[in-house]
Structures are given as structure tokens and as C-alpha cells.
Amino acid sequence: AVVSTQSTGNIAAMKKSLGSKHSNLHFFEVDVSSIQQVEFSAERLIEQLGRVDILINQAGLSNPFDIEESSPEDIQRILNVNFLSYIWTIRTFLPYLKKSPAYNGLTGSVVGMSSILGSVGTGGLQMYCSSKAAIIGLMESLYMQHTDVHWCIVTPFLVNTDLFKGMRHRYINYFYPMLEKEEVAKQLVDGILYQRSYVTIPWFWNYSFCLVKNLFPLWVLKFLEDVFDVRLAYLQHHRRITSS
């Protein structure tokens, strides 16, 4: 089943693209930030499919503005979609996932799409970074308690999606190119099949930042942030896409 928060037009395009290859796909348009809509869609999904084996949470929004520049409505909207939606979907689907046929001693799988920016913050993206960090905390806490379910945390580098598509940065693109959606999807599926707890793409970025974060004072991270300046690159990218 494909559950999307996108517009009706995009849903129709997805149906046309995916439906021609997979005749057994079911599409649901849901506001995942609404617990009522999530619960209603879960009832419909169970009625049509009978069970749920895998839950992949990857809804995400962002803006390039500092916390002082963001309106309360924008802040609430980002946290609702980026974090609270994960709580609503997991809370709703967890009972069904626990009824899924066991594989290697575990029942259903839950995937939480976080980000490398959930492990290390960057200036001007406070809401995005904090929501991605919250996902890691939520998933790790659930792993500790619900040990009969497979929990997988995915922390990719910048991915070529609508959020970052076309973003250019001379240093970041030099060290490592932006990830393509297909590569992230492949490694996500491998994480489910091999029941991995963490999928970091590429593996060295997250570990490198965490190593620096734990061995050096915070000003070292600030220095690296000034060098790479992800916020400036994203701000310029945001201006391009909003003005086009």
C-alpha cells in the first residue's frame, strides 16, 4: 500500500507510474499529521489488505529560516509532519505489525527516515534538525521496549528529492554527491531484509560527525558548519525554487 500526503494530482501520477508495473498496489491520500485521518486510513487499509507487515515513515518538510524568523504556524506544521506523524502512524499500526508473521524472531518492521542532520545540527535549520533528532530518540526508545518488532533508523546524507533537488554547494558536492532516491530506497530495503537497526548513507558521514562531536568541543563543529555552510546552500536553493 502507498500512503501519501501529496496532492491529488501527484497521487494520480504515482498511480499511473507504479500501477502499470504493480497491479496489487493500493493508494491512500492521508494527512499523516492528523491522528484521526491516520486511524481512519488504517481501518480502510486493514479492510482491503487484511494485515500490515512494514511501516515506512518518511514524510518531511523544511524551511531555511532561523527559529526567530519562522512563524509559530510554520514551526507547528514542520513538527507535525516531521515528527508527530511518526508517533501517530506507529501508535496506530503497531498492534497490526505485532500480528505480522515472524521472521528471524521478529514480527513487522518499522522504518524511520531521519537524516544526518538529526545527529548533528546546522544553523538556520532548527526545526528540521530537531525533528530528525527526535525521530532517532523515538525509534531507539521503541526498540528498547518493543523487542518483538524490527526497528530501522535511516540517516541519509542530502537526497535528491523535492526538498533538496538541484541544491548546489561547492564543498559538499565535491566531497560527496547528492544521493539519488533509488540508492536510498535500495539500502532501505536491504535494511529491512537484513533487519538492520541503523542504515547510514553513506556510512562514513554520520560516524565522522559523531566522532568529531564526541571528541572535540562544540566550536569545532561550528567551524565545520561555517566551512560547509549547508544553511546558505539551502537558503539559496529555497529562493530559487520559490521564485521559479
Short mmCIF file of N, CA and C in Angstrom, two decimals, residues 32-108:
data_model
loop_
_atom_site.label_atom_id
_atom_site.label_comp_id
_atom_site.label_asym_id
_atom_site.label_seq_id
_atom_site.Cartn_x
_atom_site.Cartn_y
_atom_site.Cartn_z
N VAL A 32 -0.97 12.77 7.33
CA VAL A 32 -0.38 11.96 8.39
C VAL A 32 -0.15 12.74 9.68
N SER A 33 -0.30 14.06 9.63
CA SER A 33 -0.18 14.85 10.86
C SER A 33 -1.47 14.84 11.67
N SER A 34 -2.52 14.22 11.12
CA SER A 34 -3.81 14.12 11.80
C SER A 34 -4.03 12.69 12.29
N ILE A 35 -4.11 12.50 13.60
CA ILE A 35 -4.33 11.17 14.16
C ILE A 35 -5.64 10.58 13.68
N GLN A 36 -6.66 11.43 13.50
CA GLN A 36 -7.97 10.93 13.04
C GLN A 36 -7.86 10.35 11.63
N GLN A 37 -7.16 11.05 10.73
CA GLN A 37 -7.01 10.56 9.36
C GLN A 37 -6.15 9.29 9.31
N VAL A 38 -5.12 9.24 10.14
CA VAL A 38 -4.26 8.06 10.18
C VAL A 38 -5.06 6.84 10.64
N GLU A 39 -5.84 7.00 11.70
CA GLU A 39 -6.63 5.88 12.21
C GLU A 39 -7.68 5.44 11.20
N PHE A 40 -8.30 6.39 10.52
CA PHE A 40 -9.31 6.06 9.51
C PHE A 40 -8.68 5.30 8.34
N SER A 41 -7.50 5.76 7.89
CA SER A 41 -6.82 5.09 6.78
C SER A 41 -6.37 3.69 7.18
N ALA A 42 -5.99 3.52 8.44
CA ALA A 42 -5.58 2.19 8.92
C ALA A 42 -6.76 1.21 8.84
N GLU A 43 -7.93 1.66 9.23
CA GLU A 43 -9.11 0.81 9.15
C GLU A 43 -9.41 0.41 7.71
N ARG A 44 -9.32 1.38 6.80
CA ARG A 44 -9.55 1.09 5.38
C ARG A 44 -8.50 0.13 4.83
N LEU A 45 -7.25 0.35 5.24
CA LEU A 45 -6.16 -0.49 4.75
C LEU A 45 -6.34 -1.93 5.21
N ILE A 46 -6.68 -2.13 6.48
CA ILE A 46 -6.87 -3.47 7.01
C ILE A 46 -8.06 -4.15 6.33
N GLU A 47 -9.10 -3.38 6.09
CA GLU A 47 -10.27 -3.94 5.39
C GLU A 47 -9.90 -4.44 3.99
N GLN A 48 -9.03 -3.71 3.30
CA GLN A 48 -8.70 -4.07 1.92
C GLN A 48 -7.57 -5.09 1.83
N LEU A 49 -6.59 -5.00 2.74
CA LEU A 49 -5.41 -5.85 2.62
C LEU A 49 -5.33 -6.94 3.69
N GLY A 50 -6.00 -6.74 4.81
CA GLY A 50 -6.02 -7.78 5.84
C GLY A 50 -4.94 -7.70 6.89
N ARG A 51 -3.75 -7.17 6.52
CA ARG A 51 -2.66 -7.10 7.51
C ARG A 51 -1.64 -6.05 7.07
N VAL A 52 -0.74 -5.69 7.99
CA VAL A 52 0.36 -4.77 7.72
C VAL A 52 1.64 -5.42 8.20
N ASP A 53 2.65 -5.51 7.32
CA ASP A 53 3.92 -6.12 7.67
C ASP A 53 5.04 -5.10 7.86
N ILE A 54 4.98 -3.99 7.12
CA ILE A 54 6.06 -3.00 7.13
C ILE A 54 5.45 -1.60 7.16
N LEU A 55 6.00 -0.75 8.02
CA LEU A 55 5.61 0.66 8.08
C LEU A 55 6.84 1.50 7.80
N ILE A 56 6.79 2.30 6.75
CA ILE A 56 7.92 3.18 6.41
C ILE A 56 7.46 4.62 6.57
N ASN A 57 8.05 5.31 7.52
CA ASN A 57 7.74 6.72 7.77
C ASN A 57 8.81 7.59 7.13
N GLN A 58 8.41 8.43 6.17
CA GLN A 58 9.39 9.30 5.53
C GLN A 58 8.84 10.67 5.18
N ALA A 59 7.69 11.03 5.74
CA ALA A 59 7.15 12.37 5.49
C ALA A 59 8.11 13.41 6.05
N GLY A 60 8.32 14.50 5.29
CA GLY A 60 9.25 15.52 5.77
C GLY A 60 9.06 16.87 5.10
N LEU A 61 9.19 17.93 5.90
CA LEU A 61 9.14 19.31 5.43
C LEU A 61 10.35 20.05 6.00
N SER A 62 10.64 21.19 5.42
CA SER A 62 11.72 22.01 5.96
C SER A 62 11.54 23.44 5.51
N ASN A 63 12.24 24.35 6.18
CA ASN A 63 12.40 25.71 5.69
C ASN A 63 13.78 26.19 6.12
N PRO A 64 14.35 27.18 5.42
CA PRO A 64 15.72 27.60 5.68
C PRO A 64 15.82 28.74 6.68
N PHE A 65 14.79 28.95 7.49
CA PHE A 65 14.76 30.14 8.34
C PHE A 65 15.06 29.81 9.80
N ASP A 66 15.69 30.77 10.45
CA ASP A 66 16.01 30.65 11.87
C ASP A 66 14.72 30.60 12.68
N ILE A 67 14.82 30.10 13.91
CA ILE A 67 13.65 29.96 14.77
C ILE A 67 12.99 31.32 15.02
N GLU A 68 13.78 32.40 15.03
CA GLU A 68 13.21 33.73 15.22
C GLU A 68 12.51 34.25 13.97
N GLU A 69 12.87 33.70 12.81
CA GLU A 69 12.28 34.15 11.55
C GLU A 69 11.06 33.33 11.16
N SER A 70 10.88 32.18 11.79
CA SER A 70 9.79 31.28 11.44
C SER A 70 8.54 31.63 12.23
N SER A 71 7.40 31.57 11.58
CA SER A 71 6.14 31.81 12.29
C SER A 71 5.77 30.60 13.14
N PRO A 72 5.00 30.80 14.21
CA PRO A 72 4.55 29.65 15.01
C PRO A 72 3.81 28.61 14.16
N GLU A 73 3.09 29.08 13.15
CA GLU A 73 2.35 28.15 12.29
C GLU A 73 3.31 27.27 11.48
N ASP A 74 4.38 27.88 10.96
CA ASP A 74 5.37 27.10 10.20
C ASP A 74 6.08 26.09 11.10
N ILE A 75 6.42 26.52 12.30
CA ILE A 75 7.09 25.63 13.24
C ILE A 75 6.20 24.44 13.58
N GLN A 76 4.94 24.73 13.89
CA GLN A 76 4.00 23.66 14.23
C GLN A 76 3.78 22.71 13.07
N ARG A 77 3.70 23.26 11.86
CA ARG A 77 3.46 22.43 10.68
C ARG A 77 4.63 21.47 10.44
N ILE A 78 5.86 21.97 10.57
CA ILE A 78 7.02 21.12 10.35
C ILE A 78 7.11 20.03 11.39
N LEU A 79 6.88 20.37 12.66
CA LEU A 79 6.95 19.36 13.72
C LEU A 79 5.80 18.35 13.60
N ASN A 80 4.64 18.82 13.17
CA ASN A 80 3.51 17.90 12.99
C ASN A 80 3.80 16.85 11.92
N VAL A 81 4.35 17.31 10.79
CA VAL A 81 4.61 16.38 9.69
C VAL A 81 5.87 15.56 9.94
N ASN A 82 6.95 16.21 10.39
CA ASN A 82 8.24 15.54 10.51
C ASN A 82 8.34 14.61 11.70
N PHE A 83 7.60 14.88 12.77
CA PHE A 83 7.76 14.07 13.97
C PHE A 83 6.45 13.49 14.50
N LEU A 84 5.45 14.34 14.73
CA LEU A 84 4.21 13.83 15.30
C LEU A 84 3.55 12.79 14.39
N SER A 85 3.70 12.95 13.07
CA SER A 85 3.11 11.96 12.16
C SER A 85 3.71 10.58 12.40
N TYR A 86 5.00 10.51 12.76
CA TYR A 86 5.63 9.23 13.06
C TYR A 86 4.98 8.60 14.29
N ILE A 87 4.72 9.43 15.29
CA ILE A 87 4.07 8.92 16.51
C ILE A 87 2.68 8.40 16.18
N TRP A 88 1.92 9.16 15.39
CA TRP A 88 0.54 8.75 15.08
C TRP A 88 0.52 7.45 14.28
N THR A 89 1.39 7.33 13.28
CA THR A 89 1.37 6.12 12.46
C THR A 89 1.86 4.90 13.25
N ILE A 90 2.91 5.08 14.04
CA ILE A 90 3.42 3.95 14.83
C ILE A 90 2.39 3.54 15.88
N ARG A 91 1.81 4.52 16.56
CA ARG A 91 0.79 4.23 17.58
C ARG A 91 -0.39 3.47 16.97
N THR A 92 -0.76 3.83 15.76
CA THR A 92 -1.91 3.22 15.11
C THR A 92 -1.61 1.84 14.55
N PHE A 93 -0.45 1.69 13.90
CA PHE A 93 -0.16 0.44 13.19
C PHE A 93 0.60 -0.59 14.00
N LEU A 94 1.17 -0.21 15.15
CA LEU A 94 1.96 -1.15 15.94
C LEU A 94 1.18 -2.42 16.32
N PRO A 95 -0.06 -2.33 16.76
CA PRO A 95 -0.80 -3.57 17.07
C PRO A 95 -0.93 -4.50 15.88
N TYR A 96 -1.10 -3.94 14.68
CA TYR A 96 -1.20 -4.77 13.48
C TYR A 96 0.16 -5.38 13.11
N LEU A 97 1.22 -4.60 13.28
CA LEU A 97 2.56 -5.09 12.97
C LEU A 97 2.95 -6.26 13.86
N LYS A 98 2.51 -6.22 15.10
CA LYS A 98 2.84 -7.31 16.03
C LYS A 98 2.12 -8.61 15.67
N LYS A 99 1.10 -8.52 14.83
CA LYS A 99 0.39 -9.72 14.36
C LYS A 99 0.95 -10.25 13.05
N SER A 100 1.94 -9.55 12.50
CA SER A 100 2.56 -9.96 11.25
C SER A 100 3.34 -11.26 11.47
N PRO A 101 3.43 -12.13 10.45
CA PRO A 101 4.21 -13.37 10.59
C PRO A 101 5.66 -13.07 10.98
N ALA A 102 6.18 -13.85 11.93
CA ALA A 102 7.53 -13.62 12.45
C ALA A 102 8.59 -14.00 11.43
N TYR A 103 9.66 -13.24 11.41
CA TYR A 103 10.82 -13.51 10.56
C TYR A 103 12.07 -13.32 11.41
N ASN A 104 12.84 -14.40 11.59
CA ASN A 104 14.02 -14.38 12.47
C ASN A 104 13.67 -13.90 13.88
N GLY A 105 12.50 -14.29 14.34
CA GLY A 105 12.10 -13.95 15.70
C GLY A 105 11.44 -12.61 15.86
N LEU A 106 11.36 -11.84 14.78
CA LEU A 106 10.74 -10.52 14.84
C LEU A 106 9.50 -10.50 13.95
N THR A 107 8.53 -9.70 14.35
CA THR A 107 7.31 -9.59 13.56
C THR A 107 7.48 -8.48 12.51
N GLY A 108 6.61 -7.48 12.49
CA GLY A 108 6.69 -6.44 11.47
C GLY A 108 7.90 -5.55 11.60
#
